[in-house]
mmCIF file of C-alpha atoms in Angstrom:
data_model
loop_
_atom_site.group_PDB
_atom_site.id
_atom_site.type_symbol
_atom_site.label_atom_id
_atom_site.label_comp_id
_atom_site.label_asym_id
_atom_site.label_seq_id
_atom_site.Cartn_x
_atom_site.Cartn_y
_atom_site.Cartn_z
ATOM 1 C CA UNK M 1401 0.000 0.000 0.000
ATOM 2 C CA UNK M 1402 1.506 3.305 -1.063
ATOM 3 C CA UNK M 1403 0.470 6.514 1.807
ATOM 4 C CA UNK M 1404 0.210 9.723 0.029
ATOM 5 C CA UNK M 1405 0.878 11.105 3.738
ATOM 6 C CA UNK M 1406 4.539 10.130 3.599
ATOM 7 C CA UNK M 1407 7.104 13.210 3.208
ATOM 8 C CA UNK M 1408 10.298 13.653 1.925
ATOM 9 C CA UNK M 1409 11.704 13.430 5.955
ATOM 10 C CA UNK M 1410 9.485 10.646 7.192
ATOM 11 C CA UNK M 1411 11.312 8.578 4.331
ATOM 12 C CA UNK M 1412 14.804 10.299 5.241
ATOM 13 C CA UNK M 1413 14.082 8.938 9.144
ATOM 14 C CA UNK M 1414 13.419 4.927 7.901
ATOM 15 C CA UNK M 1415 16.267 5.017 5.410
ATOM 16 C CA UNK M 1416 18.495 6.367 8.508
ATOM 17 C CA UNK M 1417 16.862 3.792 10.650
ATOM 18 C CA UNK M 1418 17.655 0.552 8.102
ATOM 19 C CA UNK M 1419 21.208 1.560 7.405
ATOM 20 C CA UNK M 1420 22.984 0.560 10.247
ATOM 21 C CA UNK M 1421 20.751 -2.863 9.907
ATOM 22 C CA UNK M 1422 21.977 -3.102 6.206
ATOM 23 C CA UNK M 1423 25.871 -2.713 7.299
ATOM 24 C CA UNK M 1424 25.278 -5.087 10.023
ATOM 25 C CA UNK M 1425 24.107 -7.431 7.471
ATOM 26 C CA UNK M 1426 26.253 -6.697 5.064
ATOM 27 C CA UNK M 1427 29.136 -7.360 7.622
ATOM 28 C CA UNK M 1428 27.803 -10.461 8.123
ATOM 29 C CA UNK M 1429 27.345 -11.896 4.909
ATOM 30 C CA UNK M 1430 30.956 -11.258 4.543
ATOM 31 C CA UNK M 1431 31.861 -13.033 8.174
ATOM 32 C CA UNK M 1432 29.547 -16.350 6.744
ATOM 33 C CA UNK M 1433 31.999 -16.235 4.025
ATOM 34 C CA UNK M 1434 35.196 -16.471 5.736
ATOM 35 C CA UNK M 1435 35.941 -13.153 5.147
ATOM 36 C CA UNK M 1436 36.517 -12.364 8.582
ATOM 37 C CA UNK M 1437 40.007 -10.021 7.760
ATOM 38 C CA UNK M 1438 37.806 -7.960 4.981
ATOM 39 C CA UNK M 1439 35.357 -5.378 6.069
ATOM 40 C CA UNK M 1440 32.537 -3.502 3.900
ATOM 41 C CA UNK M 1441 34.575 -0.135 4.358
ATOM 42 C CA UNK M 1442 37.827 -1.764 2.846
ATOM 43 C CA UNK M 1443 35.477 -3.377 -0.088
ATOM 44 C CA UNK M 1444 34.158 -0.078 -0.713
ATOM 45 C CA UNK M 1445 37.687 2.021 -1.375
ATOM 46 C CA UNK M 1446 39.397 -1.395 -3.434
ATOM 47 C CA UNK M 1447 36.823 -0.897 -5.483
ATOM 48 C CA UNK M 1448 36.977 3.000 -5.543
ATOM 49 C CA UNK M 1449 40.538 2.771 -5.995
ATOM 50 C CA UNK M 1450 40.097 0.332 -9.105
ATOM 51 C CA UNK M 1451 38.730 2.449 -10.739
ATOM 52 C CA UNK M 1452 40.105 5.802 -9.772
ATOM 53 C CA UNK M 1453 43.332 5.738 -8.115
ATOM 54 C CA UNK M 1454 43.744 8.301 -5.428
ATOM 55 C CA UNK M 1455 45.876 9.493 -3.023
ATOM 56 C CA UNK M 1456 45.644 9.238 0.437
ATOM 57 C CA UNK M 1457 44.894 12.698 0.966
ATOM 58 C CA UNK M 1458 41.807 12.613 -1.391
ATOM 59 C CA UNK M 1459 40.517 9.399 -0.061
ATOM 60 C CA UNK M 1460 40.442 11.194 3.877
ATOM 61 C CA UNK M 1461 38.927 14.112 2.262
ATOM 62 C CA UNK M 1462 36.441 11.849 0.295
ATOM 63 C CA UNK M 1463 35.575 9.511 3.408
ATOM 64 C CA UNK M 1464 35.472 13.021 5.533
ATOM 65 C CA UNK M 1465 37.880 12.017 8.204
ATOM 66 C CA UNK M 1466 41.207 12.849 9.241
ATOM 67 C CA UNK M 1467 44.506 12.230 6.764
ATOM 68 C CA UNK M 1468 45.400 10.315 9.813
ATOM 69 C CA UNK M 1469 42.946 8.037 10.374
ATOM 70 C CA UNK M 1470 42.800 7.608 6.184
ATOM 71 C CA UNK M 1471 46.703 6.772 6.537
ATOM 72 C CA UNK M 1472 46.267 3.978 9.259
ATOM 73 C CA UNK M 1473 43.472 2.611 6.957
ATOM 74 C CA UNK M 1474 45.623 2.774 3.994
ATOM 75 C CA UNK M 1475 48.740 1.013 5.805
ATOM 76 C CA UNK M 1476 46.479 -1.811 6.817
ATOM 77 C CA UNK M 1477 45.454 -2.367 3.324
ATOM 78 C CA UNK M 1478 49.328 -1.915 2.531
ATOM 79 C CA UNK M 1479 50.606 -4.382 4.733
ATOM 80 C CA UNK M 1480 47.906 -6.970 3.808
ATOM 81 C CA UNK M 1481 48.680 -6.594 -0.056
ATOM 82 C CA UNK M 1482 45.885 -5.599 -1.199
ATOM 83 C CA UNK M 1483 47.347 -1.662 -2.232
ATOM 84 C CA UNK M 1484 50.279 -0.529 -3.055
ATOM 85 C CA UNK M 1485 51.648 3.133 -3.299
ATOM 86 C CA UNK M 1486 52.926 4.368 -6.895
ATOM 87 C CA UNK M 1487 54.360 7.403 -7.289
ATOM 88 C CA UNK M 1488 52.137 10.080 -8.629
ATOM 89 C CA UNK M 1489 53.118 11.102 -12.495
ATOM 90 C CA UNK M 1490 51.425 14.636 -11.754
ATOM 91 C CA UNK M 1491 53.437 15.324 -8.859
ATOM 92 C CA UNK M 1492 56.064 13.342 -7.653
ATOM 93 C CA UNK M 1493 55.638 14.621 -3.900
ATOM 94 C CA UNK M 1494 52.686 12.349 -4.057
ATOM 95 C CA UNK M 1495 51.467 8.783 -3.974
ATOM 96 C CA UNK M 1496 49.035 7.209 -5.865
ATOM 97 C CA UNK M 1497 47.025 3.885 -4.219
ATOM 98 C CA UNK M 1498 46.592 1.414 -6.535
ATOM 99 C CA UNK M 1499 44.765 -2.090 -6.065
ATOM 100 C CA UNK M 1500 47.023 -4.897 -6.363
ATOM 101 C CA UNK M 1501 45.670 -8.739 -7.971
ATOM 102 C CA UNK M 1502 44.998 -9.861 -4.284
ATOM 103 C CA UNK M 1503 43.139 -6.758 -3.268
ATOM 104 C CA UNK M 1504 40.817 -6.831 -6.640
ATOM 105 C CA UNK M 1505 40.584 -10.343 -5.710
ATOM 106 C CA UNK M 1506 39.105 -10.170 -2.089
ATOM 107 C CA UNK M 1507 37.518 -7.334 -2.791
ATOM 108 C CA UNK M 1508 35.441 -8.727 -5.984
ATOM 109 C CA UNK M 1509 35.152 -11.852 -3.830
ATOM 110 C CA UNK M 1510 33.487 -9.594 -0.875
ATOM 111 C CA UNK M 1511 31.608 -7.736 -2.933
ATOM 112 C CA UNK M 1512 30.044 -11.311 -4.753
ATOM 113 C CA UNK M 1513 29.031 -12.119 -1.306
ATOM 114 C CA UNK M 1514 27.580 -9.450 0.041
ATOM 115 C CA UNK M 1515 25.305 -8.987 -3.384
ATOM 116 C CA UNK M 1516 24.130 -12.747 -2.938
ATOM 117 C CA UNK M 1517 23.120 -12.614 0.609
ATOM 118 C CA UNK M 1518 21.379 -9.537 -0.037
ATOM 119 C CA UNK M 1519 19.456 -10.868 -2.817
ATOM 120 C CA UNK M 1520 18.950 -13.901 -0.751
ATOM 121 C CA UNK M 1521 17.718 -11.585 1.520
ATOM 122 C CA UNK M 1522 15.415 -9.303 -0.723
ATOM 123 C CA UNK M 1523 13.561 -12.925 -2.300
ATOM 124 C CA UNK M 1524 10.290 -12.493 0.052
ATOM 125 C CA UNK M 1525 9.820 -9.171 -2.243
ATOM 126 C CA UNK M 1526 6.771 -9.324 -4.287
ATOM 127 C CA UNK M 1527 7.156 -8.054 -8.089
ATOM 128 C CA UNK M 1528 5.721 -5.425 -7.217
ATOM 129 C CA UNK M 1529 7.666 -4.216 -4.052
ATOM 130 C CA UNK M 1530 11.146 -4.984 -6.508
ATOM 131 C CA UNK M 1531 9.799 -2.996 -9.225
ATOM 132 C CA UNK M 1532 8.917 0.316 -6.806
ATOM 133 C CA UNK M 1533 12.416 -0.148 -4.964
ATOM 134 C CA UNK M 1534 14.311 -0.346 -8.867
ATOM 135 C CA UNK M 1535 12.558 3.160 -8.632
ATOM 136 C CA UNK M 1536 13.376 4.423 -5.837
ATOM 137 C CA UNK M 1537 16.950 3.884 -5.918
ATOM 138 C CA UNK M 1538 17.461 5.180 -9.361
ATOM 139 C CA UNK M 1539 16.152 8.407 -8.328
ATOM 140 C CA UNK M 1540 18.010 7.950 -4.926
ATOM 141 C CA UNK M 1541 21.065 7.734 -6.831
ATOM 142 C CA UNK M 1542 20.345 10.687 -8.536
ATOM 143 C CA UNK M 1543 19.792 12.914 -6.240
ATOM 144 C CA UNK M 1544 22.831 11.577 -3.625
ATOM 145 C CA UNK M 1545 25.096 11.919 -6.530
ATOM 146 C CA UNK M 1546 23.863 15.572 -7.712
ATOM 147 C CA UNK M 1547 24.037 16.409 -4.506
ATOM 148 C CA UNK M 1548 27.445 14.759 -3.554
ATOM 149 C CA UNK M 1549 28.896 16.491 -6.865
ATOM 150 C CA UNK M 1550 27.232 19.999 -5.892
ATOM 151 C CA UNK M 1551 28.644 19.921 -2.559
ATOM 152 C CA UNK M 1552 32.773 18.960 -3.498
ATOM 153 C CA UNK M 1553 32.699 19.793 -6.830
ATOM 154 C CA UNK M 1554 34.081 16.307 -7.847
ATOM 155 C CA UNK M 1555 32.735 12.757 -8.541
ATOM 156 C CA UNK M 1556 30.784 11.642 -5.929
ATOM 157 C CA UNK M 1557 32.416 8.836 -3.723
ATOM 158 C CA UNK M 1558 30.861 5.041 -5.200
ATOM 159 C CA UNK M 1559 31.334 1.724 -5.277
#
């Protein structure tokens, strides 16, 4: 049943409400696969930095957190072998992180996982309630990404 009553901040509240639920789960479908060293967070930037290699710099500005706390992240990633640092051909002060064959590796494996427990997960949808959320997150998308791009005049940070 679709409510006419429902505005723009009662659906801003639920989608705030399920995502911690939807990490949670997504944490655990990697856990069930014996993924217990990878986490959705590292996932996410090996497959950011596939496909745009950063520095470390622009990844703390893009996750919004310290360079510090983006450098510790980045060294564990380092020291597992899943990144390594190239030097940047713009400006050799720099370092670019690039994914290496075992980071694109656990992090496509991850990434498999998570997307079958989740559609293991969304299988009590009726055709209906999978055609209205195909949608909804195309104009989500939208809107996050227009608004992501408006606010640091760059690409928006995606998996």
């Amino acid at each position: 049943m679709v409510d006419g009553s429902r505005t723009t901040h009662d659906l801003a509240e639920e989608i705030l409400e399920l995502m911690p639920s939807l990490g949670r789960l997504l944490a655990l479908c990697i856990l069930e696969a014996g993924e217990e060293e990878t986490t959705v967070m590292q996932v996410s930037v090996l497959l950011h930095i596939l496909k745009h290699p950063i520095t470390t710099s622009e990844l703390a500005k893009k996750r919004r957190v310290s360079l510090q706390a983006a450098s510790v992240f980045v060294r564990g990633l380092v020291e597992r072998g899943w990144v390594v640092r190239s030097p940047d051909p713009n400006d050799r002060r720099q370092f670019l992180l690039q994914i290496t064959p075992e980071g694109l590796e656990r992090a496509q494996m991850a990434q498999r996982q998570m997307t079958d427990c989740l559609a293991q997960s969304l299988h009590d949808l009726t055709p209906e309630e999978i055609a209205a959320t195909a949608i909804f997150l195309g104009g989500l998308r939208r809107v996050v990404q227009a608004q992501m791009t408006l606010e640091t005049d760059e690409e928006p940070y995606s998996t």
